[in-house]
Short mmCIF file of C-alpha atoms in Angstrom, two decimals:
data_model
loop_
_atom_site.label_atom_id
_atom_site.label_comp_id
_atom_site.label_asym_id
_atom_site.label_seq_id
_atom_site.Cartn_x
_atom_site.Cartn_y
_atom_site.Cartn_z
CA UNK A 1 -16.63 27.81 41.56
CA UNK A 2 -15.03 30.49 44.18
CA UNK A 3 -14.20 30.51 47.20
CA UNK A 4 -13.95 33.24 50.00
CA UNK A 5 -11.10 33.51 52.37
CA UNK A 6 -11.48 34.97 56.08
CA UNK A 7 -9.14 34.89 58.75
CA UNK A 8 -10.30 34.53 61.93
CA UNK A 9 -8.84 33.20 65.59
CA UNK A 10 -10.83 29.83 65.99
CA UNK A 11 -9.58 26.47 66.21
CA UNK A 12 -12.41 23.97 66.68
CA UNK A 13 -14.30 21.78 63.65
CA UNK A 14 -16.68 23.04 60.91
CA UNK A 15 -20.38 24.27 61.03
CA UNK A 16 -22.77 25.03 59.08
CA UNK A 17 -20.32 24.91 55.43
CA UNK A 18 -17.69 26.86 57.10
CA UNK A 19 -14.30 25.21 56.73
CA UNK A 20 -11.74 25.87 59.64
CA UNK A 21 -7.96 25.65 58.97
CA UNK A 22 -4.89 26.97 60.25
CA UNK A 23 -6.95 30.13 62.10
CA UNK A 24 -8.41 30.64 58.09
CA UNK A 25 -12.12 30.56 56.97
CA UNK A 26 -12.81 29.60 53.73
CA UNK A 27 -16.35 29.73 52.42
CA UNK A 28 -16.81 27.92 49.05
CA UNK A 29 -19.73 29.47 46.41
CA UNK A 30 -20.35 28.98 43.14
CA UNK A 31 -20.38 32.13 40.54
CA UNK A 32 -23.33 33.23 38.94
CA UNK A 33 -23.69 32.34 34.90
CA UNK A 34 -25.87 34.17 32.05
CA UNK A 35 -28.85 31.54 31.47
CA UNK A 36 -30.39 32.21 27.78
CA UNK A 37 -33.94 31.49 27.59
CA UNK A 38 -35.18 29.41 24.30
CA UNK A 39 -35.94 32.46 22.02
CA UNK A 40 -32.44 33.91 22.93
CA UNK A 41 -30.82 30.83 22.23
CA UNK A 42 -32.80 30.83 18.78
CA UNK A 43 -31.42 34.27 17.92
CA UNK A 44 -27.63 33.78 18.94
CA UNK A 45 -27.54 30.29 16.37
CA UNK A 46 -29.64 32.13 14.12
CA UNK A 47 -26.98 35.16 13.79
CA UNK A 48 -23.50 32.44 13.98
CA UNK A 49 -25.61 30.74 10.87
CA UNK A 50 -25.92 33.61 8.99
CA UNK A 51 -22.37 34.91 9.92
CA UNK A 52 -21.04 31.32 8.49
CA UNK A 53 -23.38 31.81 5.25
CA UNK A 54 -21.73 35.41 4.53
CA UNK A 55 -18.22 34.20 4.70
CA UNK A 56 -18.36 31.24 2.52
CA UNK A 57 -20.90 33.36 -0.09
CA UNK A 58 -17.90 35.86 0.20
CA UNK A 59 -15.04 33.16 0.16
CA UNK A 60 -17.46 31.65 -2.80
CA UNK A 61 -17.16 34.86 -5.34
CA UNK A 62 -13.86 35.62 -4.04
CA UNK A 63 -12.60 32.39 -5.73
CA UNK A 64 -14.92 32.70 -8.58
CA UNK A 65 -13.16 36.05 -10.04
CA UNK A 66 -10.30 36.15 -12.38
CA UNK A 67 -6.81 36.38 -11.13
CA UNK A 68 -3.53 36.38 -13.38
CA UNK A 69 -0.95 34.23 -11.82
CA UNK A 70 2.77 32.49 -13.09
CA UNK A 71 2.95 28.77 -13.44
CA UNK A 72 6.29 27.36 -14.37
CA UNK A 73 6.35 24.77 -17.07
CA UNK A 74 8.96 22.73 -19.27
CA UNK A 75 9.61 23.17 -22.90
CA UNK A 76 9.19 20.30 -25.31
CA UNK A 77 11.15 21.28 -28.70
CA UNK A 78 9.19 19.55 -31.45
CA UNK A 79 9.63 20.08 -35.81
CA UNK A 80 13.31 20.92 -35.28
CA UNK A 81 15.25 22.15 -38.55
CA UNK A 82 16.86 18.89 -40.54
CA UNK A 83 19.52 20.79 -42.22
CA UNK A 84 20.20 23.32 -38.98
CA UNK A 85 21.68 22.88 -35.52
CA UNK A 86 21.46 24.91 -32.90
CA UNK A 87 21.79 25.62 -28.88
CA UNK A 88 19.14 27.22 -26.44
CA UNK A 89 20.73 30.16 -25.41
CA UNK A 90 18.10 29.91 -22.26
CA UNK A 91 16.58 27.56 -20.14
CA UNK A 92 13.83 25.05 -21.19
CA UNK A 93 11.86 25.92 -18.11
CA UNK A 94 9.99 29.05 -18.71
CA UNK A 95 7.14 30.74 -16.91
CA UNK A 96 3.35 31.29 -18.20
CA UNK A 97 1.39 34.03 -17.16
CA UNK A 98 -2.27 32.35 -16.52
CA UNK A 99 -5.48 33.89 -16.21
CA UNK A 100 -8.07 31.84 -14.18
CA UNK A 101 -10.49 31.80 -11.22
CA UNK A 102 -9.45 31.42 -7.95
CA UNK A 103 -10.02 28.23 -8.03
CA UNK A 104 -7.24 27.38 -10.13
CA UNK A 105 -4.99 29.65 -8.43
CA UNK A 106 -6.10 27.69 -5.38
CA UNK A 107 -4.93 24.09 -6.88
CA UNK A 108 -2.02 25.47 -9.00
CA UNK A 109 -0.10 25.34 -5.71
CA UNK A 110 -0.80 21.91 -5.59
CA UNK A 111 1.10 20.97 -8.29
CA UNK A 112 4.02 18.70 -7.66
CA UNK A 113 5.46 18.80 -11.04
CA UNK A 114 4.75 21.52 -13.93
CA UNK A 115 3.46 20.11 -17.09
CA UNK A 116 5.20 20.52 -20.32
CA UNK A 117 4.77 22.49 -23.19
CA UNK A 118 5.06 21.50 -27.10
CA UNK A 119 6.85 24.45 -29.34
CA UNK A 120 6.50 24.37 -32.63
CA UNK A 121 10.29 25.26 -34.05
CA UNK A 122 9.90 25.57 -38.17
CA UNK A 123 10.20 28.98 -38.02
CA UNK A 124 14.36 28.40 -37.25
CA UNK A 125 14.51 27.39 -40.85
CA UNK A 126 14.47 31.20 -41.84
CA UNK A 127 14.72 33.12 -38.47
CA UNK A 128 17.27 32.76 -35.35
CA UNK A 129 14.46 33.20 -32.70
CA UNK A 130 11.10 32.15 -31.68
CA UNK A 131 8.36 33.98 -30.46
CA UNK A 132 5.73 32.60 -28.14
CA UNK A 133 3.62 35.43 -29.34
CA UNK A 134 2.83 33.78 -32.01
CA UNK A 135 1.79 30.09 -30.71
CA UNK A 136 -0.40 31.42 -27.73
CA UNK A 137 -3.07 29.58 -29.50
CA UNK A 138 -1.54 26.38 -29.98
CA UNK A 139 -0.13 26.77 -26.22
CA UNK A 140 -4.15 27.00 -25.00
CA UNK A 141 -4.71 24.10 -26.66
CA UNK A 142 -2.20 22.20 -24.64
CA UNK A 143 -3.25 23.90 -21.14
CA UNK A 144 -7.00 23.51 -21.72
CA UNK A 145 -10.29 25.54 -21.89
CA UNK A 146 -10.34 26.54 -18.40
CA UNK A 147 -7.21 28.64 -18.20
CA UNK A 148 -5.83 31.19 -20.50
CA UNK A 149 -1.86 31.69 -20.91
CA UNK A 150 -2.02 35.55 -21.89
CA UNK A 151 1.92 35.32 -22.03
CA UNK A 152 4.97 33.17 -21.56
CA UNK A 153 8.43 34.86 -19.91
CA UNK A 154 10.55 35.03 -22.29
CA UNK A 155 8.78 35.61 -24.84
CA UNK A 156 11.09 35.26 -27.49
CA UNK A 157 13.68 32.19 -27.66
CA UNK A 158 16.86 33.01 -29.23
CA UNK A 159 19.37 29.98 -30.66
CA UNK A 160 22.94 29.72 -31.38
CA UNK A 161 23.43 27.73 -34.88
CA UNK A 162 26.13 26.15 -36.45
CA UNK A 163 26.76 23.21 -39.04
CA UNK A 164 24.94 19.95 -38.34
CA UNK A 165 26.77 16.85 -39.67
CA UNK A 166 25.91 13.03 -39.57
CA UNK A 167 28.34 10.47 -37.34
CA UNK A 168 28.33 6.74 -37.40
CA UNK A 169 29.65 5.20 -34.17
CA UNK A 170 29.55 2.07 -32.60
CA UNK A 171 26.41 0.77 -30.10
CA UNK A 172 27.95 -0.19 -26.98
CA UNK A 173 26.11 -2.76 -24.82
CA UNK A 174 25.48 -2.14 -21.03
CA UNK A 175 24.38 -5.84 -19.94
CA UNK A 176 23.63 -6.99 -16.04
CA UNK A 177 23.89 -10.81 -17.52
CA UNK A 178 22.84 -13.70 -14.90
CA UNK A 179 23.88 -17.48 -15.99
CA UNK A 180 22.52 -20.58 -14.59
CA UNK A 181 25.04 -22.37 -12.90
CA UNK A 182 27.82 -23.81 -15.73
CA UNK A 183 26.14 -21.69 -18.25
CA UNK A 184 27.67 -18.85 -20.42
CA UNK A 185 28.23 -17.10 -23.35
CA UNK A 186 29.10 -19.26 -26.00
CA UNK A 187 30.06 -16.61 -28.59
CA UNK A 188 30.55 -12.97 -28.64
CA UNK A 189 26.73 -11.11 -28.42
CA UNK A 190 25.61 -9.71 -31.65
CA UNK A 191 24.36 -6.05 -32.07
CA UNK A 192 21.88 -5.71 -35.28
CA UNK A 193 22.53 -3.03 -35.99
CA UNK A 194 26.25 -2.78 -34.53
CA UNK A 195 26.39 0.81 -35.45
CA UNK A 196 24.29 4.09 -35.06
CA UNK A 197 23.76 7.20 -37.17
CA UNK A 198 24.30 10.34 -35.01
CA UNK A 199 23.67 13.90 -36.15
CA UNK A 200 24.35 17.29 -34.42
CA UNK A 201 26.85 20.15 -33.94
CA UNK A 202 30.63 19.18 -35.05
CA UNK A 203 31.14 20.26 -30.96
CA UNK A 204 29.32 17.63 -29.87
CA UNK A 205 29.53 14.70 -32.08
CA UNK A 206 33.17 15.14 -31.54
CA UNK A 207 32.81 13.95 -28.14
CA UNK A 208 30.97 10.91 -28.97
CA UNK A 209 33.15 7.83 -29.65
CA UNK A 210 30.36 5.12 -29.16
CA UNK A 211 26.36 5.17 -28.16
CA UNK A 212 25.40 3.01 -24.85
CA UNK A 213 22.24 0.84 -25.19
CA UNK A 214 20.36 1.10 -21.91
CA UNK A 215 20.92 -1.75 -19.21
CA UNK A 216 20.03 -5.40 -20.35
CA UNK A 217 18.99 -6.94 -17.13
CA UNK A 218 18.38 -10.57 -17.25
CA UNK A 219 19.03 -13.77 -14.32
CA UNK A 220 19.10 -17.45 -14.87
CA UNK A 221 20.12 -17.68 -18.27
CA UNK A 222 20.53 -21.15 -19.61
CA UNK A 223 19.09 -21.27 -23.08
CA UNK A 224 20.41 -18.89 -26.65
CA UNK A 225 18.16 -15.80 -27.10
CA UNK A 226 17.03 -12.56 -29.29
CA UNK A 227 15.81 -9.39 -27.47
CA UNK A 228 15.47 -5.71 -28.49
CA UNK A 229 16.48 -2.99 -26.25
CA UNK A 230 16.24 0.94 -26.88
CA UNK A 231 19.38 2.90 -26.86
CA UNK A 232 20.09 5.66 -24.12
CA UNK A 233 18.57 9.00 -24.48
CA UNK A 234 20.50 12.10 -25.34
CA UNK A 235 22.36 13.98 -23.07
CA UNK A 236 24.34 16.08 -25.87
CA UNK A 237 22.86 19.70 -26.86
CA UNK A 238 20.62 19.11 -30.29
CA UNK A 239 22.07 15.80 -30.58
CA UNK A 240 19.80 12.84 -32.39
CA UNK A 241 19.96 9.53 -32.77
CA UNK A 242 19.30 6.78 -35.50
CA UNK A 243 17.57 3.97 -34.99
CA UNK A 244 16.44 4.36 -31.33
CA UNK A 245 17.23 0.52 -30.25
CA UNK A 246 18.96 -2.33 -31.19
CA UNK A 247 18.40 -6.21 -31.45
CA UNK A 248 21.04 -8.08 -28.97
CA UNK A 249 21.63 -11.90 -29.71
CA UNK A 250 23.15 -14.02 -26.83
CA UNK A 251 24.54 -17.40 -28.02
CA UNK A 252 24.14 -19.37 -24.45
CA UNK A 253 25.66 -22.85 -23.77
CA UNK A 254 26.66 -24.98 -20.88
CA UNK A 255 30.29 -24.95 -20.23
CA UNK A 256 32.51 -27.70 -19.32
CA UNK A 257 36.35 -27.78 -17.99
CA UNK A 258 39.21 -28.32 -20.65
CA UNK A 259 43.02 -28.23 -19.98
CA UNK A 260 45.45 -27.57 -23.50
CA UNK A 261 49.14 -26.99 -23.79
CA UNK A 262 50.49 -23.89 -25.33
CA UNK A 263 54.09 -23.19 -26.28
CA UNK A 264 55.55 -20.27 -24.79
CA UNK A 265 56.59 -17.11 -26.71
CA UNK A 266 59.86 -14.92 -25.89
CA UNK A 267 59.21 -11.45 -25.97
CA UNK A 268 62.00 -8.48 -26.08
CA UNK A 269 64.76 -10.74 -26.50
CA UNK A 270 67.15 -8.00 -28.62
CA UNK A 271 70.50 -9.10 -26.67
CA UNK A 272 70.86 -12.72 -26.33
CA UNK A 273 71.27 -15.62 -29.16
CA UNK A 274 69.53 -18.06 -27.35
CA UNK A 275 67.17 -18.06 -24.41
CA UNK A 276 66.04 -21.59 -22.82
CA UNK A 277 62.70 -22.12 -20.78
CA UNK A 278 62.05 -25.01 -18.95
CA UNK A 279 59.28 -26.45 -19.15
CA UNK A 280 58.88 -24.93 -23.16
CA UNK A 281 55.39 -25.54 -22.35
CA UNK A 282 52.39 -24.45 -19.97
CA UNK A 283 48.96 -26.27 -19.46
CA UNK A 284 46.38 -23.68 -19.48
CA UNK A 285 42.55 -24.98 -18.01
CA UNK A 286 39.28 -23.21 -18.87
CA UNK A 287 35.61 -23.48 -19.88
CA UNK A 288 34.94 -23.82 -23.03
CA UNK A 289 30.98 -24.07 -24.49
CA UNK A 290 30.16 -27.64 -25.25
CA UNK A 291 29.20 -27.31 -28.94
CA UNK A 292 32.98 -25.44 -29.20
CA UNK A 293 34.67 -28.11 -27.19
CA UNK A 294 36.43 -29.73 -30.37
CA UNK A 295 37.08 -26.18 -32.26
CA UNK A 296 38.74 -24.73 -29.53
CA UNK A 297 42.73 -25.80 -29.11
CA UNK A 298 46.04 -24.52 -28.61
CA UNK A 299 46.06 -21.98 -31.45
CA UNK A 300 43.23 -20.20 -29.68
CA UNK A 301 46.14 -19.34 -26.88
CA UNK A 302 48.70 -17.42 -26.84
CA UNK A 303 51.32 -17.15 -23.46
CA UNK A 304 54.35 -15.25 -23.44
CA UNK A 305 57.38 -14.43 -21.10
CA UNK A 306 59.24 -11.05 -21.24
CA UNK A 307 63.01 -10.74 -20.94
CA UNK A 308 63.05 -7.70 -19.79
CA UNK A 309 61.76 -8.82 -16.44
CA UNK A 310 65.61 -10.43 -15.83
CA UNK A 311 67.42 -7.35 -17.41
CA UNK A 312 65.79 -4.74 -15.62
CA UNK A 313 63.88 -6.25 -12.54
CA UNK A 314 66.55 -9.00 -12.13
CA UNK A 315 63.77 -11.53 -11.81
CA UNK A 316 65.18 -15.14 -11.44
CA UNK A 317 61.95 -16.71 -13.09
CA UNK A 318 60.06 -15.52 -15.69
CA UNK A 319 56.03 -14.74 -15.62
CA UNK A 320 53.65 -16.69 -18.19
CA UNK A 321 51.07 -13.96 -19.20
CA UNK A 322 48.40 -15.27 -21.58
CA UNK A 323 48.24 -12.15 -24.25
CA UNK A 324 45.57 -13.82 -26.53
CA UNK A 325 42.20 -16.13 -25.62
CA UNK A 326 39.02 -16.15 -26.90
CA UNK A 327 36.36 -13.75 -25.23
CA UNK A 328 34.03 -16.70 -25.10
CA UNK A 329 36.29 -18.39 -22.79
CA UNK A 330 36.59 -18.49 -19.09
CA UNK A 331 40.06 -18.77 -18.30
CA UNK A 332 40.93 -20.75 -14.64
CA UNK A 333 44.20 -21.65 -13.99
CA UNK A 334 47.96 -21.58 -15.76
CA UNK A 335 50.58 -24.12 -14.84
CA UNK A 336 53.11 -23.00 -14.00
CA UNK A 337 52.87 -19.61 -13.61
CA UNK A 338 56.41 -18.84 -13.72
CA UNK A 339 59.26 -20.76 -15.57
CA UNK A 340 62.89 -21.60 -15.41
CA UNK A 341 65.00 -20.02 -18.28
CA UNK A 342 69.31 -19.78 -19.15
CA UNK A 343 70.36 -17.31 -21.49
CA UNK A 344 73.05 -18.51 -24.01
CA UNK A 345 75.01 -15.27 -25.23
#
């Protein structure tokens, strides 16, 4: 709707549909609009339908042709050499040149992660390189039917050898253990096997001084038990691993409180004939398992004081540090700490 303005001298009330305000006439109409009859109406859905049909036939064999396009993808390295190691001079993530319909091009883009790729690797028994060029069929196989990898950037994989050599180290346990109140370990755990064969370059295996197990996560342990746990993965270059796990034995037992007394030990005493402590003896407390409650004694213990803390540090009392207990031990409390001495020249 419209409206027309005139302005005119008047100041009295409307008439007739004529507004009058502030000495201005405005006239309200509405604006004509194109009325289609039922034929016309016919003919204007008639050509949007067809218009529609022609795009998505288009759109249709647009997405139904061929198109070549790059999907990235990871390498898997599988029938290594045995008697040969070697470093990828290039990254494992290499790009395939696909050819499929639009349709794939379409969902490729959808892809959140690339899939991987198997390559075969005999052929570094005699040669230095690979070439993809020769596994394109045994890389269709892996993508599927409906695409075709017509070639792989780079082509050619090149490899950096040098002398492979075998490694024993020891397995190192990475534990997140969880006792039931009063309970612990009774023993020290057992690794079967303790040790693991590792082969690969001298370069690497040089920097290898043990092989963690991955992380033994268990809560509320009260009772002995046997589990079997894998061993971490490689992060070394052309590095392997043998066996791939381990079986861990935890010797659990309730603990209960025990006090002992040990003797104390004189350490670095090079200048003096005779060195007195008083007391000659501390009582140290701890939990011991209840089936080695009777084993476990003095001679388990050993607590020494250093001399050198009154030559050079001019302490007047001397520190009790307990240099030997058994790992299967929970140590709580020495008495005294600190002892009297007099040094007899």
């Amino acid at each position: 709707m419209r409206t027309l303005v005139f302005e005119q001298l008047v100041t009295f009330a409307t008439f007739g549909g004529i507004v009058v305000w502030n000495k201005l006439i405005v006239i309200p109409y509405t604006m004509p609009f194109i009325r289609l009859t039922k034929i016309e109406r016919r003919r204007v859905l008639s050509l949007l339908a067809c218009l529609l049909l022609a795009i998505a036939a288009w759109l249709f064999m647009a997405l139904n042709n061929k198109y070549i396009y790059t999907a990235k993808t990871v390498l898997v390295f599988k029938n290594t050499p045995t008697k040969r190691a070697f470093y990828p001079l290039q990254s494992d993530t290499v790009d395939l040149q696909v050819e499929g319909t639009g349709w794939q091009l379409l969902f490729s883009r959808l892809r959140i992660k690339p899939p991987s790729i198997s390559v075969n690797l005999s052929q570094l028994n005699t040669k230095d390189f690979v070439v993809f060029s020769d596994q394109l069929y045994n890389v269709n196989k892996q993508v599927g039917s409906t695409q075709k990898v017509i070639s792989v950037k780079p082509d050619t994989l090149y490899f950096d050898f040098t002398k492979r050599i075998v490694k024993k180290v020891p397995i190192m346990l990475v534990s997140k253990l969880e006792f039931f109140k009063q309970y612990g370990l009774a023993s020290e755990v057992i690794l079967s096997p303790k040790n693991v064969r590792v082969a690969g370059p001298m370069e690497e295996l040089n920097k290898i001084t043990f092989w963690p197990t991955d992380t033994l996560k268990i809560s509320n342990i009260q009772s002995s038990s046997t589990v079997r746990i894998g061993l971490q993965h490689s992060i070394h270059k052309n590095v392997s691993i043998y066996p791939s796990s381990t079986e861990v034995k935890l010797s659990v037992d309730e603990f209960t409180e025990k006090t002992v007394e040990v003797p104390l030990k004189i350490v670095n005493n090079r200048n003096y004939n005779s060195i007195k402590l008083y007391p000659k003896k501390i009582k140290v407390t701890f939990l011991v398992a209840l089936g080695s409650y009777a084993q476990v004694d003095a001679n388990f213990i050993t607590a020494t004081v250093d001399v050198d803390e009154w030559k050079n540090l001019n302490h007047h009392q001397l520190a009790v540090k307990i240099t030997e207990f058994p790992d299967y031990c929970k140590l709580i409390n020495v008495n005294p700490s600190k002892v009297d001495f007099v040094v007899e020249k």
